[in-house]
Amino acid sequence: MDSLQNQIPDEILISRIMQIHSSLSKLDSLKPSDQVNSHFSCLLKLCTLPCSIDVKALPQEVQLMRKSLITLCSRVEGSLETKFAAMLAEIPQPLHNLNIYPYYDRYIKIANLEYGILKENGVVQPKKLAFVGSGPIPLSSIIMATHHMKSTHFDNFDIDAAANDVASRIVGSDAELEKRMKFVTCDIMEVKEKLKEYDCIFLAALVEITKEDKIRILEHIRKYMKEGGVMLLRSAKGAGAFLYPLVEEKDLLDFESLSIFLHTSDVMCSVVVRKPIFQH
């Protein structure tokens, strides 16, 4: 990996990504291990390299591999989060030890970036924020609540009750934060009128693996969110689309674009900030 230059031909990049996909596919387990961690770390480095890949123009074989790889990566990330969430939940002061999570620094960087983008668009201290797809270690919510939005109430939505249980134990170690952070176990498609309560809604990158399902959720949120509310969507661009589902401009016609940030070597996913368009 040290021999990789800043610029890499697309065909070589795709070939290396396909090799990692093949290796991950053959493993008996995607739980954290030296082998899994090595493959995943290598993949992250590859997917942050500058490239000119147009996902829509990829051959069918590569398209299928990409869909499979996004699924595999979501399982790798999920297993990694589950492992470290369990470790943190057993530590007396888990919020003082969040940096044991291997990619904690990336979460700090993306939170700084996202708060900066929201601030530029007039969202400074929203009264109430929803984070959809918070997982067992709700790092984004915790960092945002403790570093940036120190008076905001956070509702974290996840479909996994076990993830919410361990997340609430981690947050419960801090009495002040516990008052401002709630965990809700449900499918976001079942949440309707309540969505009008939120000044800002975050949608995690791996909420739904397929583009079609993600757009279905976006349309649902758009239908029920408040007028003047802001949605922050984590998406992908270039080689990042091998890790996360890609949502394009044309998929968001019912939203007014406020800001778009494309991923860098420090921030894996792209960030899209939108306001719903209401017809009067």
XYZ file of C-alpha atoms in Angstrom:
280
model
C 0.000 0.000 0.000
C 3.012 2.306 0.614
C 3.884 2.088 -3.060
C 0.537 3.586 -4.106
C 0.829 7.025 -5.611
C -1.690 9.801 -5.066
C -3.163 9.112 -8.467
C -3.978 5.568 -9.506
C -5.461 4.364 -12.803
C -9.112 3.397 -12.369
C -8.627 -0.105 -13.745
C -5.856 -0.844 -11.224
C -7.908 0.587 -8.363
C -10.938 -1.498 -9.354
C -8.785 -4.606 -9.718
C -7.368 -4.194 -6.203
C -10.825 -3.555 -4.753
C -12.111 -6.697 -6.464
C -9.227 -8.700 -4.956
C -10.174 -7.512 -1.465
C -13.838 -8.321 -2.149
C -12.824 -11.831 -3.187
C -10.758 -12.289 -0.015
C -13.513 -10.989 2.276
C -16.105 -13.168 0.533
C -14.108 -16.319 1.283
C -13.766 -15.711 5.015
C -15.842 -17.836 7.378
C -16.476 -14.844 9.648
C -16.419 -11.064 9.276
C -15.979 -10.469 12.994
C -12.884 -8.426 13.928
C -9.672 -10.382 13.362
C -6.189 -9.619 12.012
C -7.268 -10.823 8.578
C -10.573 -8.935 8.447
C -9.041 -5.767 9.897
C -6.174 -5.860 7.401
C -8.495 -6.260 4.388
C -10.856 -3.543 5.624
C -8.056 -1.078 6.422
C -6.555 -1.670 2.980
C -9.950 -1.100 1.363
C -10.463 2.190 3.240
C -7.107 3.464 1.981
C -7.909 2.473 -1.600
C -11.322 4.115 -1.520
C -9.936 7.489 -0.444
C -7.476 7.712 -3.348
C -8.221 10.322 -6.028
C -9.853 8.710 -9.037
C -12.206 9.451 -11.917
C -14.466 6.429 -11.469
C -18.058 6.878 -12.602
C -20.013 4.188 -10.786
C -22.866 4.303 -13.307
C -20.448 3.474 -16.147
C -18.947 0.388 -14.509
C -19.433 -2.994 -16.236
C -22.166 -5.251 -14.860
C -19.640 -7.582 -13.206
C -18.148 -4.676 -11.241
C -21.612 -3.310 -10.388
C -22.580 -6.637 -8.829
C -19.286 -6.830 -6.947
C -19.827 -3.293 -5.615
C -23.284 -4.135 -4.236
C -21.890 -7.245 -2.582
C -18.924 -5.301 -1.157
C -21.183 -2.644 0.414
C -23.073 -5.444 2.165
C -19.837 -7.091 3.342
C -18.439 -3.776 4.590
C -21.619 -2.988 6.505
C -21.249 -6.345 8.262
C -17.558 -5.685 9.000
C -18.343 -2.234 10.413
C -21.304 -3.591 12.357
C -19.223 -6.359 13.943
C -16.443 -3.900 14.797
C -18.881 -1.493 16.449
C -20.563 -4.326 18.372
C -17.211 -5.539 19.731
C -16.050 -2.127 20.919
C -19.486 -1.126 22.203
C -19.458 -4.165 24.493
C -15.963 -3.223 25.703
C -16.950 0.394 26.349
C -20.122 -0.595 28.199
C -17.987 -2.465 30.749
C -15.610 0.466 31.392
C -16.481 2.725 34.379
C -16.153 5.918 32.270
C -16.846 4.852 28.679
C -17.221 8.406 27.349
C -13.635 9.128 28.440
C -12.383 6.124 26.467
C -14.142 6.456 23.103
C -10.770 6.698 21.400
C -10.257 2.960 21.821
C -12.501 2.632 18.769
C -10.068 2.316 15.815
C -11.745 4.955 13.630
C -12.622 7.448 16.373
C -10.472 10.190 14.812
C -12.457 9.969 11.587
C -15.685 10.540 13.533
C -14.181 13.632 15.182
C -13.244 14.996 11.756
C -16.611 14.316 10.157
C -18.448 15.849 13.159
C -16.314 18.992 12.850
C -17.022 19.106 9.129
C -20.764 18.500 9.485
C -21.198 21.057 12.243
C -19.292 23.578 10.142
C -21.601 22.945 7.176
C -24.729 23.183 9.337
C -23.476 26.394 10.954
C -22.906 27.928 7.506
C -26.549 27.162 6.755
C -27.916 28.698 9.942
C -28.235 25.492 11.978
C -26.193 26.215 15.111
C -27.981 24.876 18.211
C -31.077 23.054 16.978
C -33.590 22.335 19.726
C -34.102 18.737 18.635
C -32.114 16.475 16.297
C -32.815 12.960 14.993
C -30.005 10.596 14.049
C -31.211 7.664 11.944
C -28.989 4.572 12.092
C -27.055 5.395 15.276
C -25.761 1.859 15.999
C -24.256 0.405 19.201
C -21.647 3.185 19.511
C -23.486 6.410 18.632
C -20.207 8.279 18.117
C -21.599 10.915 15.763
C -24.356 11.869 18.206
C -22.062 11.796 21.239
C -19.368 13.923 19.596
C -21.905 16.367 18.179
C -23.695 16.647 21.558
C -20.550 17.093 23.654
C -18.378 19.155 21.279
C -20.798 21.247 19.236
C -24.521 21.144 20.102
C -24.356 21.380 23.882
C -28.026 22.171 24.447
C -29.598 20.032 21.692
C -31.810 17.018 22.438
C -30.856 13.941 20.367
C -33.209 11.109 19.410
C -31.208 8.180 18.046
C -33.179 5.759 15.888
C -32.005 2.234 15.186
C -33.868 -0.888 14.166
C -31.633 -3.072 16.385
C -32.804 -3.254 20.018
C -29.499 -4.783 21.179
C -27.550 -1.909 19.604
C -29.761 0.643 21.346
C -29.436 -1.178 24.656
C -25.633 -1.053 24.713
C -25.607 2.508 23.336
C -27.911 3.687 26.124
C -25.624 2.032 28.700
C -22.624 3.927 27.297
C -24.463 7.257 27.312
C -26.057 6.483 30.681
C -22.647 6.795 32.311
C -22.999 10.598 31.980
C -26.041 12.044 33.782
C -26.074 15.329 31.825
C -25.771 13.678 28.424
C -28.341 11.019 29.324
C -30.929 13.779 29.839
C -30.412 14.983 26.253
C -30.049 11.669 24.455
C -32.787 9.124 23.834
C -32.673 5.792 21.966
C -35.656 4.621 19.941
C -35.923 1.100 18.534
C -38.007 1.111 15.364
C -37.989 1.199 11.579
C -37.809 4.866 10.582
C -40.496 4.126 7.966
C -42.913 3.709 10.889
C -42.112 7.182 12.247
C -44.394 9.791 10.713
C -45.782 12.851 12.505
C -42.946 12.719 15.063
C -40.503 13.668 12.295
C -42.002 17.182 12.380
C -40.406 17.680 15.818
C -36.867 17.789 14.461
C -34.964 20.851 13.312
C -32.317 18.597 11.827
C -32.307 14.939 10.710
C -29.111 12.961 10.101
C -29.237 9.869 7.879
C -26.262 7.534 8.372
C -24.393 6.240 5.320
C -25.337 2.603 5.873
C -29.050 3.036 6.548
C -30.217 0.698 3.776
C -27.691 -0.906 1.455
C -29.423 -0.430 -1.878
C -29.959 2.939 -3.503
C -33.657 2.162 -4.074
C -34.309 1.474 -0.394
C -32.372 4.562 0.664
C -34.404 6.764 -1.702
C -37.588 5.232 -0.270
C -36.486 6.363 3.208
C -35.547 9.813 1.934
C -38.969 10.229 0.358
C -40.605 9.138 3.630
C -38.560 11.637 5.676
C -39.283 14.385 3.151
C -43.023 13.688 3.427
C -43.160 14.116 7.198
C -40.281 16.395 8.237
C -40.987 19.988 9.265
C -40.925 22.884 6.878
C -37.631 24.691 7.374
C -36.024 21.565 8.816
C -32.655 20.420 7.491
C -31.598 16.920 6.459
C -27.966 15.869 6.487
C -27.325 12.836 4.314
C -24.123 10.828 4.259
C -23.486 9.492 0.789
C -20.474 8.624 -1.384
C -18.507 9.805 -4.379
C -15.878 8.216 -6.625
C -14.260 5.125 -5.083
C -16.177 5.817 -1.859
C -19.177 4.327 -3.684
C -17.580 0.904 -3.174
C -18.152 1.377 0.564
C -21.450 3.250 0.762
C -24.638 3.563 -1.307
C -24.551 6.439 -3.764
C -27.328 9.042 -3.785
C -27.272 11.549 -6.649
C -28.739 14.996 -7.248
C -31.533 13.607 -9.421
C -32.607 11.340 -6.544
C -33.349 14.367 -4.354
C -35.649 16.465 -6.500
C -37.969 17.211 -3.569
C -35.103 18.728 -1.598
C -33.379 22.070 -2.056
C -29.590 21.684 -2.066
C -27.864 23.729 0.635
C -24.371 22.277 0.655
C -22.402 19.335 -0.719
C -19.046 18.094 0.584
C -17.171 15.327 -1.257
C -15.061 12.910 0.767
C -11.332 13.345 1.338
C -8.646 11.062 2.755
C -9.696 12.219 6.251
C -13.468 11.888 5.853
C -14.701 8.679 4.256
C -18.213 9.625 3.257
C -19.607 12.587 1.413
C -22.082 14.928 3.087
C -25.176 16.413 1.485
C -27.280 18.994 3.320
C -30.838 19.562 2.080
C -34.051 21.341 2.925
C -37.374 19.847 1.840
C -39.234 21.764 -0.867
C -42.816 22.562 0.107
C -45.460 23.598 -2.381
C -47.596 26.520 -1.137
